[in-house]
Coordinates of C-alpha atoms in Angstrom, one line a residue:
M22 CA 5.8 -27.0 31.4
T23 CA 6.9 -25.2 28.2
S24 CA 5.0 -22.1 26.9
H25 CA 4.1 -21.8 23.3
V26 CA 2.5 -18.4 23.4
L27 CA 3.4 -16.6 20.1
S28 CA 4.9 -13.2 20.2
Q29 CA 2.8 -10.2 18.9
L30 CA 4.6 -10.1 15.7
R31 CA 4.6 -14.0 15.1
S32 CA 0.6 -13.9 16.1
L33 CA 0.2 -11.0 13.2
E34 CA 2.4 -13.0 10.8
A35 CA 0.4 -16.4 11.4
E36 CA -2.9 -14.4 11.1
S37 CA -1.8 -12.6 7.6
I38 CA -0.4 -15.9 6.3
H39 CA -3.9 -17.6 7.3
I40 CA -5.5 -15.0 5.3
I41 CA -3.3 -15.2 2.2
R42 CA -3.9 -19.2 2.1
E43 CA -7.5 -18.7 2.7
V44 CA -7.8 -16.4 -0.6
V45 CA -5.9 -18.9 -2.8
A46 CA -8.2 -21.7 -1.4
E47 CA -11.2 -19.7 -2.2
M48 CA -10.9 -17.4 -5.1
E49 CA -10.1 -18.6 -8.7
R50 CA -7.4 -15.6 -9.7
P51 CA -6.1 -13.5 -7.0
V52 CA -3.5 -10.8 -7.5
L53 CA -1.4 -8.9 -4.8
L54 CA -1.4 -5.1 -5.4
F55 CA 2.4 -4.0 -5.1
S56 CA 3.4 -0.4 -4.8
G57 CA 6.9 -1.0 -3.6
G58 CA 6.1 0.7 -0.2
K59 CA 6.8 -0.8 3.1
D60 CA 3.3 -2.3 3.5
S61 CA 3.1 -4.1 0.3
I62 CA 6.7 -5.3 0.5
V63 CA 5.8 -6.9 4.0
M64 CA 2.7 -8.3 2.5
L65 CA 4.7 -9.8 -0.5
H66 CA 7.3 -11.2 2.0
L67 CA 4.3 -12.9 3.9
A68 CA 3.0 -14.6 0.6
A69 CA 6.5 -15.8 -0.2
K70 CA 6.5 -17.4 3.5
A71 CA 2.9 -18.7 3.1
F72 CA 3.7 -20.9 0.1
A73 CA 7.6 -21.8 0.7
P74 CA 9.2 -23.6 -0.8
A75 CA 6.8 -23.3 -3.6
R76 CA 6.5 -19.9 -5.8
I77 CA 3.7 -17.5 -4.9
P78 CA 0.8 -18.9 -6.9
F79 CA -0.2 -15.5 -8.0
P80 CA 0.9 -12.4 -10.0
I81 CA 1.7 -8.9 -8.4
M82 CA 0.3 -5.7 -9.9
H83 CA 1.6 -2.4 -9.8
V84 CA -0.7 0.7 -10.8
D85 CA 2.1 2.8 -12.2
T86 CA 1.4 6.6 -12.0
G87 CA 4.4 7.5 -13.9
L88 CA 5.4 9.8 -10.9
N89 CA 7.2 7.2 -8.7
F90 CA 10.5 7.6 -6.9
Q91 CA 13.0 5.7 -9.2
T92 CA 14.4 4.0 -5.9
V93 CA 10.9 2.6 -5.4
L94 CA 10.9 1.0 -8.9
D95 CA 14.4 -0.4 -8.5
C96 CA 13.3 -2.2 -5.3
R97 CA 10.1 -3.5 -6.9
D98 CA 12.1 -5.0 -9.7
R99 CA 14.6 -6.7 -7.1
W100 CA 11.5 -8.6 -5.5
V101 CA 10.3 -9.6 -8.7
E102 CA 13.7 -10.9 -10.0
R103 CA 14.1 -12.6 -6.5
L104 CA 11.1 -14.2 -6.1
G105 CA 10.5 -15.3 -9.7
I106 CA 6.8 -13.8 -9.9
Q107 CA 5.0 -12.3 -12.9
L108 CA 4.6 -8.5 -12.8
V109 CA 1.5 -6.8 -14.3
V110 CA 1.9 -3.1 -14.9
A111 CA -1.2 -1.1 -15.3
S112 CA 0.2 2.4 -16.4
V113 CA -1.9 5.6 -15.8
Q114 CA 0.2 7.5 -18.4
D115 CA -1.0 5.0 -20.8
A116 CA -4.7 5.5 -19.8
I117 CA -4.1 9.3 -20.1
D118 CA -2.6 8.7 -23.7
R119 CA -5.8 6.5 -24.6
G120 CA -8.2 9.2 -23.3
L121 CA -9.5 6.6 -20.6
V122 CA -8.6 9.3 -17.8
K123 CA -7.7 12.9 -17.8
E124 CA -5.0 14.5 -15.9
E125 CA -6.5 16.7 -13.0
P126 CA -5.2 20.3 -12.6
N127 CA -3.6 19.7 -9.1
G128 CA -1.1 17.4 -10.5
S129 CA -2.4 14.3 -8.4
R130 CA -2.8 11.2 -10.1
N131 CA -4.3 9.4 -7.1
R132 CA -8.0 9.6 -8.0
I133 CA -7.5 8.9 -11.8
Q134 CA -5.5 5.5 -10.5
T135 CA -8.9 3.8 -9.8
P136 CA -10.2 3.6 -13.4
V137 CA -6.8 2.1 -14.4
L138 CA -7.2 -0.4 -11.6
L139 CA -10.6 -1.3 -12.5
E140 CA -9.7 -1.9 -16.1
A141 CA -6.8 -4.0 -15.1
V142 CA -8.8 -6.3 -12.8
E143 CA -11.3 -6.9 -15.6
K144 CA -8.9 -7.4 -18.3
H145 CA -7.0 -10.1 -16.2
G146 CA -10.1 -11.6 -14.7
F147 CA -8.8 -11.1 -11.2
D148 CA -11.6 -11.9 -8.5
A149 CA -9.6 -11.1 -5.6
A150 CA -6.9 -8.4 -4.9
F151 CA -4.7 -8.3 -1.9
G152 CA -4.1 -4.7 -0.5
G153 CA -1.9 -3.6 2.2
G154 CA -4.0 -1.2 3.9
R155 CA -4.2 -1.0 7.8
R156 CA -6.9 0.0 10.1
D157 CA -4.6 2.5 12.1
E158 CA -3.7 4.4 9.0
E159 CA -6.7 6.5 8.2
K160 CA -10.3 6.6 9.2
A161 CA -12.1 5.1 6.2
R162 CA -9.5 2.1 6.3
A163 CA -10.6 1.6 9.8
K164 CA -14.0 0.6 8.6
E165 CA -12.9 -2.0 6.0
R166 CA -13.2 -5.5 6.7
V167 CA -10.4 -8.1 6.0
F168 CA -12.5 -9.4 3.0
S169 CA -14.1 -6.4 1.5
F170 CA -16.8 -6.9 -1.0
R171 CA -16.7 -4.8 -4.2
D172 CA -19.8 -4.9 -6.8
D173 CA -19.4 -5.4 -10.4
F174 CA -18.5 -1.6 -11.1
G175 CA -15.7 -2.2 -8.3
Q176 CA -17.4 0.0 -5.7
W177 CA -17.4 -0.3 -1.9
D178 CA -20.4 0.3 0.2
P179 CA -19.3 0.6 3.9
K180 CA -22.8 0.1 5.1
N181 CA -22.9 -3.2 3.4
Q182 CA -20.1 -5.5 4.4
R183 CA -20.0 -9.0 5.4
P184 CA -19.7 -10.4 8.8
E185 CA -16.3 -11.8 9.7
I186 CA -17.2 -13.7 13.1
W187 CA -14.4 -16.0 14.6
S188 CA -12.2 -14.9 11.6
L189 CA -14.5 -16.8 8.9
Y190 CA -14.2 -15.0 5.6
N191 CA -16.8 -15.1 2.8
G192 CA -15.2 -15.2 -0.6
R193 CA -18.2 -15.9 -2.6
V194 CA -18.8 -13.5 -5.8
H195 CA -20.7 -13.4 -8.8
Q196 CA -19.4 -12.8 -12.2
G197 CA -17.9 -9.3 -12.2
E198 CA -17.7 -9.0 -8.6
S199 CA -14.6 -9.1 -6.5
I200 CA -13.0 -9.1 -3.2
R201 CA -10.4 -6.7 -1.8
V202 CA -8.4 -8.5 0.7
F203 CA -6.2 -6.7 3.7
P204 CA -4.0 -9.3 5.3
L205 CA -2.2 -6.3 7.3
S206 CA -5.6 -4.9 8.7
N207 CA -4.3 -5.3 12.4
W208 CA -1.0 -4.3 11.9
T209 CA 0.2 -1.0 13.0
E210 CA 2.9 1.1 11.7
L211 CA 5.2 0.1 14.8
D212 CA 4.2 -3.7 14.0
I213 CA 5.5 -3.2 10.2
W214 CA 8.7 -1.5 11.0
S215 CA 9.4 -4.1 14.0
Y216 CA 8.6 -7.0 11.7
I217 CA 11.0 -5.5 8.8
A218 CA 13.7 -5.1 11.2
A219 CA 13.2 -8.5 12.8
E220 CA 13.0 -10.1 9.2
D221 CA 15.9 -7.7 7.6
I222 CA 13.5 -7.0 4.8
D223 CA 14.7 -5.4 1.6
I224 CA 13.2 -1.8 1.4
P225 CA 13.6 1.2 -0.7
D226 CA 16.4 3.7 0.9
L227 CA 14.0 6.5 0.9
Y228 CA 12.7 5.1 4.3
L229 CA 16.1 5.6 5.9
A230 CA 17.2 9.0 6.9
Q231 CA 19.9 11.0 5.0
E232 CA 20.7 14.4 4.1
R233 CA 18.3 15.5 1.1
E234 CA 17.5 18.7 -0.7
V235 CA 14.0 19.7 0.1
V236 CA 11.6 22.6 0.2
N237 CA 9.4 23.7 2.6
R238 CA 5.6 23.9 1.4
D239 CA 2.8 24.7 3.8
G240 CA 5.0 23.1 6.7
M241 CA 5.5 19.9 4.7
L242 CA 8.9 18.9 3.3
F243 CA 9.1 17.9 -0.4
A244 CA 12.1 16.6 -2.0
V245 CA 13.5 18.6 -5.0
N246 CA 13.4 16.6 -8.0
E247 CA 12.1 16.2 -11.6
F248 CA 8.5 16.0 -10.3
T249 CA 8.8 18.7 -7.6
P250 CA 11.1 21.4 -8.9
L251 CA 11.3 24.7 -7.2
K252 CA 8.8 27.3 -7.9
D253 CA 9.7 31.0 -8.4
G254 CA 10.5 32.5 -5.2
E255 CA 11.2 29.2 -3.6
T256 CA 14.5 28.2 -2.1
S257 CA 15.5 24.8 -1.1
E258 CA 17.9 23.5 1.7
R259 CA 19.8 20.4 2.9
R260 CA 18.1 18.6 5.7
S261 CA 18.4 15.0 7.4
V262 CA 14.9 13.6 6.3
R263 CA 13.1 10.3 5.5
Y264 CA 10.1 9.1 4.2
R265 CA 7.4 7.4 6.4
T266 CA 5.2 6.3 3.5
V267 CA 6.0 6.1 -0.2
G268 CA 3.5 7.5 -2.9
D269 CA 3.8 10.0 -5.9
A270 CA 7.0 11.9 -5.7
N271 CA 5.2 15.3 -6.3
L272 CA 2.7 14.7 -3.4
T273 CA 4.4 12.8 -0.9
A274 CA 6.5 14.8 1.9
A275 CA 9.4 13.8 4.0
V276 CA 9.7 14.3 7.9
E277 CA 12.9 15.4 9.6
S278 CA 14.8 12.5 11.2
E279 CA 18.1 11.0 12.0
A280 CA 16.8 7.5 11.8
S281 CA 19.3 5.9 9.4
T282 CA 18.8 2.3 10.5
L283 CA 16.0 -0.1 10.9
T284 CA 16.4 -0.3 14.7
A285 CA 16.4 3.6 15.0
I286 CA 13.1 3.8 12.8
V287 CA 11.5 1.5 15.2
E288 CA 12.5 3.6 18.2
E289 CA 11.2 6.8 16.4
T290 CA 8.0 5.2 15.3
A291 CA 7.2 4.1 18.9
A292 CA 7.3 7.8 19.9
V293 CA 5.1 9.4 17.2
R294 CA 1.4 10.4 17.7
I295 CA 0.2 11.0 14.1
T296 CA -0.4 8.5 11.3
E297 CA 2.1 8.2 8.2
R298 CA -0.7 9.5 5.9
G299 CA -1.5 12.4 8.1
A300 CA 1.7 13.5 8.5
T301 CA 3.2 13.3 4.9
R302 CA 0.5 12.5 2.1
G303 CA -0.6 15.9 0.5
D304 CA -3.2 13.9 -1.5
D305 CA -5.2 13.0 1.7
K306 CA -5.6 16.7 2.7
V307 CA -8.1 17.4 -0.1
S308 CA -11.0 16.9 2.5
E309 CA -11.7 14.9 5.6
A310 CA -13.4 12.4 3.3
A311 CA -10.8 12.2 0.6
M312 CA -10.0 8.5 1.2
E313 CA -13.3 7.2 1.7
D314 CA -14.6 9.0 -1.5
R315 CA -11.8 7.3 -3.3
K316 CA -12.5 3.9 -1.9
R317 CA -16.3 4.3 -2.7
E318 CA -15.2 4.7 -6.3
G319 CA -13.0 1.5 -6.3
Y320 CA -9.8 2.7 -4.9
F321 CA -7.7 0.8 -2.3

């Protein structure tokens, strides 16, 4: 008798595609939040599979902080052109210029992304937004349901979430309310890289190890570029590094690595014992509750 048991990756793929289709069936105007990082790329790839051979029936939105790695923007634009989808850009710099938000002294634009995101969601009438968060990344994200209800202020209450018994999702919302949806909730970083390797998915070259000019700041390796120039007294060096996660260029650190191929990244990821955000994201080191505070305000 032939067995038809799905592999781990194909089971995760099927679950995510089911979630994406469920949102399109239940909600009126969904949007996919796309940063150009590995998780949002996998999510977009899954959306393309979910509706093939038709086009993806919703736009993607990038909350552009103005501090992005250029290679990430280039990869974003390749995906938009390849799939023929609508791209909505919500600019943090534009919001600063208009006075909607104010630049923070530490140089981080992570917290001030939230009002920009909420303004764009309201402006375009989006009632559901796909995010690439995974439960293994960070403690606050581990609390999140697949369908995460947000009130009419875009805020999240972790103590007031809807049950998802037997993977049944409740997308009912009133005017002004919305749902954040996380199709990759049950994936791990290793699953993401194994899937990228299996599907040969286009990603920014920052994820692949190569020699880069870096500076060591408090034990974290930051690439020297227009957003992170050397400070007085600092010296840079050439090291073989790669990025495990992609955020703003001034706050995202690299890790030492020789993994220059997808297969090598899978092998390396299988051996690590610290999450990518914990290892490389300076913006999450503000406090133990930094991510949860932002999520309560409306961030992803």
